[in-house]
CSV table of C-alpha atoms in Angstrom, one decimal:
chain,number,residue,atom,x,y,z
A,21,MET,CA,-38.6,-1.0,5.6
A,22,SER,CA,-39.7,-3.6,3.0
A,23,HIS,CA,-37.1,-5.5,1.1
A,24,PRO,CA,-38.5,-6.9,-2.2
A,25,SER,CA,-36.6,-10.0,-2.9
A,26,ALA,CA,-34.9,-8.7,-6.1
A,27,TYR,CA,-33.1,-5.8,-4.4
A,28,PRO,CA,-30.0,-6.3,-2.2
A,29,ARG,CA,-30.7,-5.6,1.5
A,30,VAL,CA,-27.8,-3.0,1.5
A,31,VAL,CA,-26.2,-0.8,-1.1
A,32,LEU,CA,-22.9,0.8,-0.2
A,33,PHE,CA,-21.4,3.6,-2.2
A,34,ASP,CA,-18.0,5.1,-2.8
A,35,LEU,CA,-18.5,8.8,-2.1
A,36,LEU,CA,-16.0,11.1,-3.6
A,37,THR,CA,-15.9,9.5,-7.1
A,38,ALA,CA,-19.1,7.5,-7.5
A,39,LEU,CA,-21.6,10.1,-6.2
A,40,LEU,CA,-19.7,13.3,-6.1
A,41,ASP,CA,-17.6,15.0,-8.9
A,42,SER,CA,-14.4,15.5,-6.9
A,43,TRP,CA,-12.4,15.6,-10.1
A,44,THR,CA,-13.7,19.1,-11.0
A,45,VAL,CA,-12.8,20.5,-7.6
A,46,TRP,CA,-9.3,19.0,-7.5
A,47,ASN,CA,-8.7,20.4,-11.0
A,48,ARG,CA,-9.9,23.8,-9.9
A,49,ALA,CA,-7.7,23.8,-6.8
A,50,ALA,CA,-4.7,22.7,-8.8
A,51,GLY,CA,-5.2,25.4,-11.4
A,52,SER,CA,-5.8,23.2,-14.5
A,53,GLU,CA,-7.2,19.8,-15.5
A,54,SER,CA,-3.7,18.3,-16.2
A,55,ALA,CA,-2.3,19.4,-12.9
A,56,GLY,CA,-5.4,18.2,-11.1
A,57,ARG,CA,-5.3,14.8,-12.7
A,58,ALA,CA,-1.6,14.4,-11.9
A,59,TRP,CA,-2.2,15.4,-8.3
A,60,ARG,CA,-5.2,13.1,-8.0
A,61,ALA,CA,-3.3,10.2,-9.5
A,62,GLU,CA,-0.4,10.7,-7.0
A,63,TYR,CA,-2.9,10.9,-4.1
A,64,LEU,CA,-4.5,7.7,-5.2
A,65,ARG,CA,-1.1,6.0,-5.5
A,66,ILE,CA,-0.2,7.0,-2.0
A,67,THR,CA,-3.6,6.2,-0.5
A,68,TYR,CA,-4.1,2.8,-2.0
A,69,GLY,CA,-0.6,1.8,-1.1
A,70,CYS,CA,-0.8,3.1,2.5
A,71,GLY,CA,-3.1,0.6,4.1
A,72,ALA,CA,-3.3,1.7,7.8
A,73,TYR,CA,-4.8,5.2,8.1
A,74,ARG,CA,-2.7,8.2,8.0
A,75,PRO,CA,-4.4,11.6,8.1
A,76,TYR,CA,-6.3,12.2,4.8
A,77,GLU,CA,-5.4,15.9,4.8
A,78,GLN,CA,-1.7,15.0,5.1
A,79,LEU,CA,-1.8,12.6,2.2
A,80,VAL,CA,-3.5,15.3,0.0
A,81,GLU,CA,-0.7,17.7,0.9
A,82,GLU,CA,2.0,15.1,0.2
A,83,ALA,CA,0.6,14.3,-3.2
A,84,ALA,CA,0.4,18.0,-4.1
A,85,ALA,CA,4.1,18.5,-3.1
A,86,ALA,CA,5.1,15.4,-5.1
A,87,VAL,CA,3.7,16.8,-8.3
A,88,GLY,CA,5.1,20.3,-7.8
A,89,LEU,CA,2.0,22.1,-6.6
A,90,PRO,CA,2.2,24.7,-3.9
A,91,ALA,CA,1.1,24.1,-0.3
A,92,SER,CA,-1.9,26.4,-1.0
A,93,ALA,CA,-3.4,23.8,-3.3
A,94,ALA,CA,-4.6,21.5,-0.5
A,95,ALA,CA,-6.1,24.5,1.3
A,96,ALA,CA,-7.9,25.5,-1.9
A,97,LEU,CA,-9.3,22.0,-2.2
A,98,GLU,CA,-10.7,22.1,1.3
A,99,ALA,CA,-12.1,25.6,0.8
A,100,GLN,CA,-14.3,24.3,-2.0
A,101,TRP,CA,-15.2,21.1,-0.2
A,102,ASP,CA,-18.8,22.0,0.6
A,103,GLY,CA,-19.3,22.8,-3.0
A,104,LEU,CA,-18.4,19.3,-4.4
A,105,PRO,CA,-20.8,18.8,-7.3
A,106,VAL,CA,-23.2,15.8,-7.2
A,107,TRP,CA,-23.1,13.7,-10.3
A,108,ASP,CA,-26.3,13.8,-12.3
A,109,GLY,CA,-28.4,10.8,-11.6
A,110,ALA,CA,-27.0,10.3,-8.1
A,111,ARG,CA,-29.9,11.8,-6.1
A,112,GLU,CA,-32.4,10.1,-8.3
A,113,LEU,CA,-30.7,6.7,-7.8
A,114,LEU,CA,-30.6,7.2,-4.0
A,115,ALA,CA,-34.3,8.2,-3.9
A,116,ALA,CA,-35.3,5.2,-5.9
A,117,LEU,CA,-33.4,2.8,-3.7
A,118,ARG,CA,-34.5,4.3,-0.3
A,119,PRO,CA,-37.8,2.4,-0.1
A,120,HIS,CA,-36.1,-0.9,-0.7
A,121,CYS,CA,-32.5,-0.9,0.6
A,122,ARG,CA,-30.4,0.4,3.5
A,123,LEU,CA,-27.9,2.9,2.2
A,124,GLY,CA,-24.3,3.5,3.3
A,125,VAL,CA,-21.0,5.2,2.3
A,126,VAL,CA,-17.5,3.7,2.5
A,127,THR,CA,-15.1,6.5,1.8
A,128,ASN,CA,-11.3,7.1,1.8
A,129,CYS,CA,-11.5,10.3,3.9
A,130,SER,CA,-11.2,11.8,7.3
A,131,ASN,CA,-14.3,11.8,9.6
A,132,ARG,CA,-14.5,15.5,9.4
A,133,LEU,CA,-14.4,15.9,5.6
A,134,GLY,CA,-16.2,12.6,4.9
A,135,ARG,CA,-19.3,13.4,6.9
A,136,ARG,CA,-19.4,16.9,5.3
A,137,ALA,CA,-19.3,15.4,1.8
A,138,ALA,CA,-21.9,12.7,2.6
A,139,ALA,CA,-24.3,15.4,3.8
A,140,LEU,CA,-24.2,17.0,0.3
A,141,LEU,CA,-26.4,14.2,-1.0
A,142,GLY,CA,-29.3,15.1,1.3
A,143,VAL,CA,-29.7,11.4,2.3
A,144,ASP,CA,-30.4,10.0,5.8
A,145,TRP,CA,-27.6,7.5,5.5
A,146,ASP,CA,-27.9,4.3,7.5
A,147,VAL,CA,-24.1,4.2,7.9
A,148,VAL,CA,-21.1,6.4,6.9
A,149,VAL,CA,-17.8,4.7,7.3
A,150,THR,CA,-14.6,6.7,6.7
A,151,SER,CA,-11.1,5.4,6.5
A,152,GLU,CA,-10.2,7.3,9.7
A,153,GLU,CA,-13.0,5.4,11.5
A,154,ALA,CA,-12.1,2.0,10.1
A,155,GLY,CA,-8.4,2.6,10.7
A,156,TYR,CA,-7.5,1.6,7.1
A,157,TYR,CA,-7.8,3.0,3.6
A,158,LYS,CA,-9.7,1.1,0.9
A,159,PRO,CA,-9.1,-1.3,-0.8
A,160,ASP,CA,-8.2,-2.9,2.5
A,161,PRO,CA,-11.3,-5.0,3.2
A,162,ARG,CA,-11.8,-3.6,6.7
A,163,PRO,CA,-13.7,-0.4,5.8
A,164,TYR,CA,-16.2,-2.4,3.7
A,165,ALA,CA,-16.5,-5.1,6.4
A,166,LEU,CA,-17.1,-2.4,9.0
A,167,ALA,CA,-20.1,-1.0,7.1
A,168,LEU,CA,-21.6,-4.4,6.6
A,169,SER,CA,-21.1,-5.2,10.3
A,170,ARG,CA,-22.8,-1.9,11.3
A,171,LEU,CA,-25.8,-2.8,9.1
A,172,GLN,CA,-25.8,-6.5,10.3
A,173,ALA,CA,-25.6,-7.6,6.7
A,174,GLU,CA,-23.7,-10.4,5.0
A,175,PRO,CA,-21.7,-9.7,1.8
A,176,ALA,CA,-24.2,-11.7,-0.3
A,177,GLN,CA,-27.0,-9.3,0.8
A,178,ALA,CA,-25.2,-6.2,-0.3
A,179,ALA,CA,-23.9,-4.4,-3.4
A,180,PHE,CA,-21.2,-1.8,-3.9
A,181,ILE,CA,-21.2,1.2,-6.3
A,182,ALA,CA,-17.6,1.9,-6.9
A,183,GLY,CA,-16.0,5.1,-8.3
A,184,SER,CA,-12.5,3.8,-8.6
A,185,GLY,CA,-11.1,0.7,-10.2
A,186,TYR,CA,-9.0,0.1,-7.0
A,187,ASP,CA,-12.2,-0.6,-5.1
A,188,MET,CA,-12.4,-3.9,-7.0
A,189,PHE,CA,-9.5,-5.3,-5.0
A,190,GLY,CA,-11.3,-4.7,-1.8
A,191,THR,CA,-14.8,-5.7,-2.8
A,192,ARG,CA,-13.6,-9.0,-4.3
A,193,GLN,CA,-11.9,-9.8,-1.0
A,194,VAL,CA,-15.1,-9.1,0.9
A,195,GLY,CA,-17.3,-10.8,-1.6
A,196,LEU,CA,-19.4,-7.7,-2.7
A,197,ARG,CA,-20.9,-7.7,-6.1
A,198,THR,CA,-19.8,-4.4,-7.7
A,199,TYR,CA,-21.0,-1.8,-10.2
A,200,TRP,CA,-18.2,0.6,-11.4
A,201,HIS,CA,-19.4,4.1,-12.1
A,202,ASN,CA,-16.3,4.9,-14.2
A,203,ARG,CA,-17.1,8.5,-15.1
A,204,ALA,CA,-13.6,9.4,-16.0
A,205,GLY,CA,-13.1,6.4,-18.3
A,206,LEU,CA,-10.1,5.1,-16.4
A,207,ALA,CA,-8.4,1.8,-17.1
A,208,LEU,CA,-8.9,-1.0,-14.6
A,209,PRO,CA,-5.8,-1.3,-12.4
A,210,GLU,CA,-3.6,-4.2,-13.2
A,211,GLY,CA,-4.6,-7.3,-11.2
A,212,ALA,CA,-8.0,-6.0,-10.2
A,213,ALA,CA,-11.1,-8.1,-10.6
A,214,ARG,CA,-13.6,-6.9,-13.3
A,215,PRO,CA,-16.8,-5.4,-11.8
A,216,GLU,CA,-20.0,-7.1,-12.5
A,217,LEU,CA,-21.1,-4.0,-14.5
A,218,GLU,CA,-19.2,-0.9,-15.6
A,219,SER,CA,-20.7,2.3,-17.0
A,220,PRO,CA,-19.7,5.9,-17.3
A,221,ARG,CA,-23.2,6.8,-16.0
A,222,LEU,CA,-25.3,5.9,-12.9
A,223,GLU,CA,-28.5,5.2,-14.8
A,224,ALA,CA,-27.8,1.5,-15.4
A,225,ALA,CA,-27.2,0.9,-11.6
A,226,LEU,CA,-31.0,0.9,-10.8
A,227,PRO,CA,-32.0,-2.0,-13.1
A,228,TRP,CA,-28.9,-3.9,-12.0
A,229,LEU,CA,-29.9,-3.5,-8.4
A,230,ALA,CA,-33.6,-4.1,-9.0
A,231,GLY,CA,-32.7,-7.5,-10.5
A,232,PHE,CA,-30.0,-8.2,-8.0
A,233,SER,CA,-31.2,-11.6,-6.7
A,234,ALA,CA,-31.4,-12.9,-10.2
A,235,GLY,CA,-27.7,-12.2,-10.9
């Protein structure tokens, strides 16, 4: 594989927010957008505060109970898992990068569900790292570092496409330049480093990556 000097050697992606529209599926499983957003916010609070891995499915159930949703909500979410929508522009971005970069996923998920979700993109990933495999949830630096180690890449040779503002805590620790695909228009978490580029769309990621070495 050729690596034109402008591109990073490796591009790592958040999966469930940067590439896949998990928001819609959580809302549907919860019964409404407001209930889904409350559930997802509680799940993110638990996950990003938890550090060492606890079963992903268990955290999803705990978050549902905390916001008053029935136990059936978590089962409804998993039942729709293989129908997670792909954000527009995601497949096009991956196809454009494939000739130039190694591609990987770093996702806060179980091995079982993370690999099923990664397969929805139709990409022959060079690495898929889940929190279960790394033993820690992002933004702990270890999941990002494990992906880089597997690809034998230094942080300076890689870029990260984030879906959550919380990723900025971890990517800063590791030294990864970061693009935030902030589709939901969320505020940057207090204390998080600003991404190098932020957009509600993925289209701006390709020129950013194509000119990476000039940054």
